[in-house]
Amino acid sequence: MTCYILPAHLLIELAEAGDVDLRDTIATLLASATLRAQRETLTEAVQFLDLNAAQLRGPAAEAKAVHDVQGGDERGLPGVLRRKEGDGAAADPTVNDAFDNADRTHDFYRDVLGRHSVDGNGLQLVSSVHFGRDFDNAFWDGTQMVYGDGSGKVFQPGALARDLTVVAHEITHGVVQYTAGLRYRKQSGALNESMADVFGSLVKQHALGQSADQADWLVGAGILGTQLQGVALRSLKDPGRAHQLDRQPAHMRSYVDLPDDGNPRNDHGGVHINSGIPNKAFHLAATRLGGNAWDRAGKVWYDALATKLRVNSTFTDAAAATVASAQALFGGEVASTVRSAWTDVGVS
């Protein structure tokens, strides 16, 4: 499966309102449909097959590479190599943005969480930029990160590779793939999206040296285009208030029960929509614990993801897993804080 930073239902709503060209929307949705099956197959392989196969392993040392798709589609991935580990800056600022933000994300996972790349074994972080023509999305396709340039209508030109939360979000989908493998549907899919948002925000906080109280808790702050009005793509602090079409709930009383029927309006059963609930639970836990969110709350969520959650885990499973991780890592007071955060969003 392929996870996009921008859900398809938002593109449809913008197109129907006349805010974006319908042709651009159709092209994005077709790309999503093409890549979803590929990623689902890869995730299944990672979870259930022999991971010692050479094609699924990278070098033990840190390795990153950025390629240029030159306006091509998924058939042209990864594209022309523009910068690799050890190279100086490239002439293209978008190449450098993708490389430098992947580097910051890699270092966060290594230094804070002790994880070496998405697979834990130094798999090369491959990024491709200039995907499609004015493509308003970024995604992890099961093997790499891909960034469109943005049309200026939904996202500002060049903003997707430039924004650290977007890059860290997509890389975290790779981490999820190699750990719990949360299936991209209904509540397990919403947890998948939430983990990507949580660690996307934490990577930014870590890079800026911000405490939980100082952080803005936004994903994609300041990168929206002319037709998507708001402060960011999503808010962990205030789900449902990031932009004019944001309908993320912050509590189970407002949970949006949608079918996973292949209709892009239904967001794979609400994976981007309902991720607001676990996002808010994390925000509550982190701000109540205080200090740097990555020191305790982040380590609790990562431990739960890496050691306790499974492919079909629900919100209730996530609450139990994070409480158990908190107890094991930090003791009863932190566990109690984590438990209350979930209770306060209606999950028990």
Short mmCIF file of C-alpha atoms in Angstrom, two decimals:
data_model
loop_
_atom_site.label_atom_id
_atom_site.label_comp_id
_atom_site.label_asym_id
_atom_site.label_seq_id
_atom_site.Cartn_x
_atom_site.Cartn_y
_atom_site.Cartn_z
CA MET A 1 0.00 0.00 0.00
CA THR A 2 1.02 3.57 -0.61
CA CYS A 3 0.50 6.20 2.06
CA TYR A 4 0.05 9.78 0.93
CA ILE A 5 0.50 12.85 3.10
CA LEU A 6 -2.66 14.32 1.52
CA PRO A 7 -5.73 12.04 1.59
CA ALA A 8 -7.62 11.51 -1.65
CA HIS A 9 -10.92 12.66 -0.20
CA LEU A 10 -9.51 16.17 0.27
CA LEU A 11 -8.49 16.34 -3.37
CA ILE A 12 -11.99 15.28 -4.40
CA GLU A 13 -13.63 17.89 -2.16
CA LEU A 14 -11.36 20.63 -3.50
CA ALA A 15 -12.05 19.57 -7.09
CA GLU A 16 -15.81 19.49 -6.57
CA ALA A 17 -15.67 22.96 -5.05
CA GLY A 18 -13.87 24.15 -8.17
CA ASP A 19 -10.71 24.94 -6.24
CA VAL A 20 -8.37 22.63 -8.15
CA ASP A 21 -8.26 21.28 -11.68
CA LEU A 22 -10.17 17.98 -11.81
CA ARG A 23 -7.59 16.58 -14.21
CA ASP A 24 -4.88 17.04 -11.57
CA THR A 25 -7.08 15.30 -9.01
CA ILE A 26 -7.74 12.32 -11.29
CA ALA A 27 -4.02 11.97 -12.01
CA THR A 28 -3.24 11.90 -8.29
CA LEU A 29 -5.94 9.33 -7.56
CA LEU A 30 -4.78 7.09 -10.41
CA ALA A 31 -1.23 7.21 -9.05
CA SER A 32 -2.58 6.24 -5.63
CA ALA A 33 -4.51 3.28 -7.02
CA THR A 34 -1.52 2.05 -9.00
CA LEU A 35 0.87 2.14 -6.07
CA ARG A 36 -1.39 0.85 -3.27
CA ALA A 37 -1.27 -2.80 -4.38
CA GLN A 38 2.52 -2.62 -4.72
CA ARG A 39 2.97 -1.38 -1.18
CA GLU A 40 0.52 -3.89 0.30
CA THR A 41 2.52 -6.70 -1.29
CA LEU A 42 5.79 -5.32 0.07
CA THR A 43 4.40 -4.90 3.57
CA GLU A 44 3.17 -8.49 3.59
CA ALA A 45 6.64 -9.62 2.48
CA VAL A 46 8.35 -7.62 5.20
CA GLN A 47 6.06 -9.05 7.87
CA PHE A 48 5.95 -12.69 6.84
CA LEU A 49 8.83 -13.61 4.53
CA ASP A 50 12.57 -14.07 5.04
CA LEU A 51 13.97 -10.54 5.49
CA ASN A 52 17.55 -11.63 4.86
CA ALA A 53 17.00 -11.41 1.13
CA ALA A 54 19.58 -9.10 -0.36
CA GLN A 55 17.05 -6.90 -2.11
CA LEU A 56 15.46 -6.00 1.24
CA ARG A 57 18.75 -5.20 2.98
CA GLY A 58 21.01 -2.21 2.66
CA PRO A 59 24.52 -1.44 3.90
CA ALA A 60 25.12 -1.29 7.63
CA ALA A 61 26.52 2.25 7.42
CA GLU A 62 24.28 5.29 7.05
CA ALA A 63 23.20 5.69 3.45
CA LYS A 64 20.89 8.14 1.70
CA ALA A 65 20.27 8.97 -1.95
CA VAL A 66 18.05 11.43 -3.77
CA HIS A 67 16.89 10.91 -7.35
CA ASP A 68 15.10 13.13 -9.87
CA VAL A 69 12.03 11.67 -11.62
CA GLN A 70 12.05 14.68 -14.00
CA GLY A 71 8.26 14.94 -14.12
CA GLY A 72 7.75 11.23 -14.74
CA ASP A 73 5.35 8.83 -13.01
CA GLU A 74 5.80 5.66 -10.97
CA ARG A 75 7.28 3.87 -13.99
CA GLY A 76 10.25 6.23 -13.82
CA LEU A 77 11.10 5.66 -10.16
CA PRO A 78 13.57 6.20 -8.65
CA GLY A 79 14.88 8.44 -11.47
CA VAL A 80 18.29 10.00 -12.10
CA LEU A 81 20.64 9.98 -9.11
CA ARG A 82 21.38 13.56 -8.05
CA ARG A 83 22.96 13.21 -4.59
CA LYS A 84 24.24 10.33 -2.51
CA GLU A 85 25.90 9.86 0.86
CA GLY A 86 29.18 11.75 1.01
CA ASP A 87 28.36 14.17 -1.82
CA GLY A 88 28.28 17.91 -1.35
CA ALA A 89 25.16 19.95 -1.95
CA ALA A 90 23.51 19.60 -5.35
CA ALA A 91 22.55 22.50 -7.62
CA ASP A 92 18.86 21.67 -7.12
CA PRO A 93 17.52 22.99 -3.77
CA THR A 94 14.69 20.41 -3.75
CA VAL A 95 17.25 17.60 -3.93
CA ASN A 96 19.07 19.13 -0.96
CA ASP A 97 15.85 19.58 1.00
CA ALA A 98 14.92 15.91 0.57
CA PHE A 99 18.44 14.77 1.45
CA ASP A 100 18.90 17.02 4.48
CA ASN A 101 15.46 16.25 5.95
CA ALA A 102 16.00 12.52 5.48
CA ASP A 103 19.32 12.98 7.29
CA ARG A 104 17.63 14.77 10.21
CA THR A 105 15.01 12.02 10.43
CA HIS A 106 17.61 9.26 10.25
CA ASP A 107 19.61 10.90 13.05
CA PHE A 108 16.53 11.27 15.24
CA TYR A 109 15.70 7.57 14.97
CA ARG A 110 19.34 6.61 15.58
CA ASP A 111 20.19 9.02 18.40
CA VAL A 112 16.86 9.10 20.25
CA LEU A 113 15.37 5.68 19.60
CA GLY A 114 18.40 3.57 18.71
CA ARG A 115 16.96 2.57 15.34
CA HIS A 116 19.15 2.47 12.25
CA SER A 117 17.02 3.48 9.27
CA VAL A 118 13.52 2.21 8.54
CA ASP A 119 14.36 -1.48 8.82
CA GLY A 120 16.64 -1.16 11.84
CA ASN A 121 19.58 -2.46 9.81
CA GLY A 122 20.75 0.55 7.83
CA LEU A 123 18.54 0.23 4.76
CA GLN A 124 19.35 3.03 2.35
CA LEU A 125 16.88 5.92 2.51
CA VAL A 126 15.97 6.56 -1.11
CA SER A 127 14.05 9.69 -2.07
CA SER A 128 12.74 10.84 -5.44
CA VAL A 129 11.81 14.45 -6.19
CA HIS A 130 10.00 16.18 -9.07
CA PHE A 131 7.45 13.38 -9.35
CA GLY A 132 4.71 14.16 -11.88
CA ARG A 133 3.74 17.63 -13.04
CA ASP A 134 2.79 20.01 -10.22
CA PHE A 135 1.96 16.87 -8.21
CA ASP A 136 0.26 17.82 -4.94
CA ASN A 137 1.39 14.94 -2.75
CA ALA A 138 4.21 13.01 -1.12
CA PHE A 139 4.23 9.30 -0.32
CA TRP A 140 6.10 6.19 0.81
CA ASP A 141 5.63 3.46 -1.80
CA GLY A 142 6.94 0.53 0.23
CA THR A 143 10.58 1.05 -0.75
CA GLN A 144 11.22 4.78 -0.87
CA MET A 145 9.94 8.36 -0.38
CA VAL A 146 8.51 10.31 -3.30
CA TYR A 147 7.79 14.04 -3.48
CA GLY A 148 5.78 16.06 -5.95
CA ASP A 149 6.55 19.71 -6.60
CA GLY A 150 3.11 21.03 -5.63
CA SER A 151 0.86 23.12 -7.84
CA GLY A 152 0.65 26.18 -5.66
CA LYS A 153 -3.07 25.45 -5.21
CA VAL A 154 -2.94 22.69 -2.61
CA PHE A 155 0.73 22.89 -1.63
CA GLN A 156 3.25 25.63 -2.21
CA PRO A 157 5.83 24.81 -4.90
CA GLY A 158 8.74 22.85 -3.45
CA ALA A 159 7.23 22.73 0.03
CA LEU A 160 6.71 18.97 0.34
CA ALA A 161 10.41 18.01 0.32
CA ARG A 162 11.27 21.18 2.24
CA ASP A 163 8.99 20.49 5.20
CA LEU A 164 10.64 18.30 7.83
CA THR A 165 7.36 16.97 9.23
CA VAL A 166 6.29 15.75 5.77
CA VAL A 167 9.60 13.98 5.17
CA ALA A 168 9.68 12.43 8.65
CA HIS A 169 6.02 11.40 8.26
CA GLU A 170 6.77 9.46 5.07
CA ILE A 171 9.92 7.84 6.47
CA THR A 172 7.96 6.77 9.53
CA HIS A 173 5.54 4.88 7.28
CA GLY A 174 8.61 2.83 6.40
CA VAL A 175 9.35 2.26 10.08
CA VAL A 176 5.75 1.13 10.62
CA GLN A 177 6.08 -1.25 7.67
CA TYR A 178 9.14 -2.89 9.23
CA THR A 179 7.69 -3.06 12.77
CA ALA A 180 3.99 -3.53 13.50
CA GLY A 181 3.01 -3.46 9.83
CA LEU A 182 -0.26 -1.76 10.71
CA ARG A 183 -2.73 -2.63 7.95
CA TYR A 184 -3.87 0.45 6.02
CA ARG A 185 -7.57 0.24 6.77
CA LYS A 186 -9.97 1.35 9.51
CA GLN A 187 -8.41 1.76 12.98
CA SER A 188 -5.13 -0.02 12.23
CA GLY A 189 -4.68 2.32 9.27
CA ALA A 190 -5.55 5.34 11.41
CA LEU A 191 -2.86 4.21 13.88
CA ASN A 192 -0.45 3.91 10.94
CA GLU A 193 -1.19 7.50 9.94
CA SER A 194 -1.05 8.68 13.53
CA MET A 195 2.37 7.14 14.12
CA ALA A 196 3.62 8.97 11.03
CA ASP A 197 2.19 12.26 12.30
CA VAL A 198 3.50 11.73 15.84
CA PHE A 199 7.07 11.04 14.80
CA GLY A 200 6.91 13.65 12.06
CA SER A 201 6.15 16.20 14.77
CA LEU A 202 8.78 14.78 17.14
CA VAL A 203 11.54 14.95 14.52
CA LYS A 204 10.74 18.63 14.00
CA GLN A 205 10.65 19.31 17.75
CA HIS A 206 13.99 17.55 18.19
CA ALA A 207 15.60 19.47 15.32
CA LEU A 208 14.40 22.79 16.78
CA GLY A 209 15.15 21.86 20.39
CA GLN A 210 11.55 22.53 21.39
CA SER A 211 9.86 21.23 24.52
CA ALA A 212 6.34 19.80 24.37
CA ASP A 213 4.97 23.13 25.57
CA GLN A 214 6.90 25.11 22.96
CA ALA A 215 5.99 22.94 19.95
CA ASP A 216 3.25 23.91 17.49
CA TRP A 217 2.14 20.26 17.06
CA LEU A 218 1.42 20.87 13.37
CA VAL A 219 2.17 18.66 10.36
CA GLY A 220 2.87 20.72 7.26
CA ALA A 221 2.76 24.13 8.93
CA GLY A 222 2.80 26.99 6.46
CA ILE A 223 3.05 24.88 3.30
CA LEU A 224 -0.57 25.00 2.09
CA GLY A 225 -1.38 26.55 -1.27
CA THR A 226 -3.95 29.13 -2.25
CA GLN A 227 -7.00 26.84 -2.19
CA LEU A 228 -6.49 24.99 1.09
CA GLN A 229 -6.99 27.67 3.72
CA GLY A 230 -5.48 27.12 7.15
CA VAL A 231 -2.35 26.84 9.25
CA ALA A 232 -1.26 23.31 8.34
CA LEU A 233 -2.33 19.97 6.92
CA ARG A 234 -3.03 18.47 10.37
CA SER A 235 -2.86 19.47 14.03
CA LEU A 236 -2.15 17.00 16.83
CA LYS A 237 -3.15 19.62 19.38
CA ASP A 238 -6.43 20.62 17.73
CA PRO A 239 -7.61 17.90 15.32
CA GLY A 240 -10.24 19.25 12.95
CA ARG A 241 -8.96 22.83 12.98
CA ALA A 242 -5.94 22.79 10.67
CA HIS A 243 -7.75 23.98 7.52
CA GLN A 244 -11.24 24.59 6.13
CA LEU A 245 -11.82 20.96 5.09
CA ASP A 246 -10.30 19.34 8.17
CA ARG A 247 -12.84 16.99 9.76
CA GLN A 248 -10.59 15.00 12.06
CA PRO A 249 -12.28 14.09 15.35
CA ALA A 250 -10.43 14.52 18.63
CA HIS A 251 -12.67 12.11 20.59
CA MET A 252 -14.32 8.74 19.99
CA ARG A 253 -17.77 10.33 20.34
CA SER A 254 -17.10 11.89 16.90
CA TYR A 255 -15.46 8.82 15.32
CA VAL A 256 -16.26 8.65 11.60
CA ASP A 257 -17.25 5.08 10.71
CA LEU A 258 -16.47 4.67 7.01
CA PRO A 259 -16.20 1.54 4.86
CA ASP A 260 -12.92 0.36 3.39
CA ASP A 261 -14.50 -0.17 -0.02
CA GLY A 262 -11.95 1.25 -2.44
CA ASN A 263 -13.88 4.50 -2.83
CA PRO A 264 -11.32 7.30 -2.31
CA ARG A 265 -13.98 9.40 -0.59
CA ASN A 266 -13.94 6.88 2.27
CA ASP A 267 -10.21 7.17 2.96
CA HIS A 268 -9.64 3.41 3.42
CA GLY A 269 -12.15 3.46 6.25
CA GLY A 270 -11.11 6.85 7.62
CA VAL A 271 -7.37 6.35 8.09
CA HIS A 272 -6.47 10.04 7.76
CA ILE A 273 -9.70 11.26 9.34
CA ASN A 274 -9.80 9.16 12.52
CA SER A 275 -6.05 9.44 13.12
CA GLY A 276 -6.92 12.67 14.92
CA ILE A 277 -8.02 10.62 17.93
CA PRO A 278 -4.70 8.82 18.64
CA ASN A 279 -2.89 12.03 17.63
CA LYS A 280 -4.70 13.92 20.38
CA ALA A 281 -3.98 11.12 22.86
CA PHE A 282 -0.27 11.47 22.16
CA HIS A 283 -0.40 15.26 22.46
CA LEU A 284 -2.15 14.99 25.83
CA ALA A 285 0.33 12.43 27.14
CA ALA A 286 3.36 14.40 25.95
CA THR A 287 2.25 17.78 27.27
CA ARG A 288 1.17 16.33 30.62
CA LEU A 289 4.51 14.59 31.03
CA GLY A 290 6.26 17.83 30.09
CA GLY A 291 9.85 18.41 29.02
CA ASN A 292 10.93 17.12 25.65
CA ALA A 293 8.20 14.99 24.10
CA TRP A 294 10.71 12.56 22.61
CA ASP A 295 12.28 11.70 25.97
CA ARG A 296 9.33 9.83 27.46
CA ALA A 297 6.14 9.94 25.39
CA GLY A 298 8.04 9.36 22.14
CA LYS A 299 9.96 6.41 23.54
CA VAL A 300 6.75 4.90 24.90
CA TRP A 301 4.97 5.17 21.54
CA TYR A 302 7.99 3.78 19.70
CA ASP A 303 8.33 0.82 22.06
CA ALA A 304 4.65 0.03 21.60
CA LEU A 305 5.01 0.24 17.82
CA ALA A 306 8.16 -1.85 17.66
CA THR A 307 7.31 -4.55 20.21
CA LYS A 308 3.58 -4.74 20.93
CA LEU A 309 1.29 -3.56 18.13
CA ARG A 310 0.28 -5.94 15.34
CA VAL A 311 -1.14 -5.63 11.84
CA ASN A 312 -4.78 -5.35 12.91
CA SER A 313 -4.34 -3.43 16.17
CA THR A 314 -7.20 -1.13 17.20
CA PHE A 315 -7.22 2.07 19.24
CA THR A 316 -7.96 0.01 22.35
CA ASP A 317 -4.96 -2.18 21.57
CA ALA A 318 -2.80 0.92 21.14
CA ALA A 319 -3.92 2.30 24.48
CA ALA A 320 -3.07 -0.96 26.24
CA ALA A 321 0.25 -1.25 24.42
CA THR A 322 1.41 2.28 25.24
CA VAL A 323 0.37 1.93 28.88
CA ALA A 324 2.32 -1.33 29.12
CA SER A 325 5.36 0.26 27.45
CA ALA A 326 5.15 3.26 29.76
CA GLN A 327 5.04 0.98 32.81
CA ALA A 328 8.02 -1.05 31.59
CA LEU A 329 10.15 1.94 30.60
CA PHE A 330 9.30 4.59 33.19
CA GLY A 331 7.03 3.17 35.87
CA GLY A 332 3.55 3.68 37.19
CA GLU A 333 3.30 7.49 37.17
CA VAL A 334 4.06 7.75 33.46
CA ALA A 335 1.79 4.77 32.75
CA SER A 336 -1.03 6.50 34.61
CA THR A 337 -0.52 9.68 32.57
CA VAL A 338 -0.61 7.71 29.31
CA ARG A 339 -3.75 5.87 30.42
CA SER A 340 -5.52 9.13 31.26
CA ALA A 341 -4.62 10.61 27.88
CA TRP A 342 -6.38 7.75 26.09
CA THR A 343 -9.33 7.89 28.45
CA ASP A 344 -9.73 11.59 27.74
CA VAL A 345 -10.16 10.92 24.00
CA GLY A 346 -12.72 8.18 24.70
CA VAL A 347 -10.46 5.15 24.33
CA SER A 348 -10.13 2.70 27.20
#
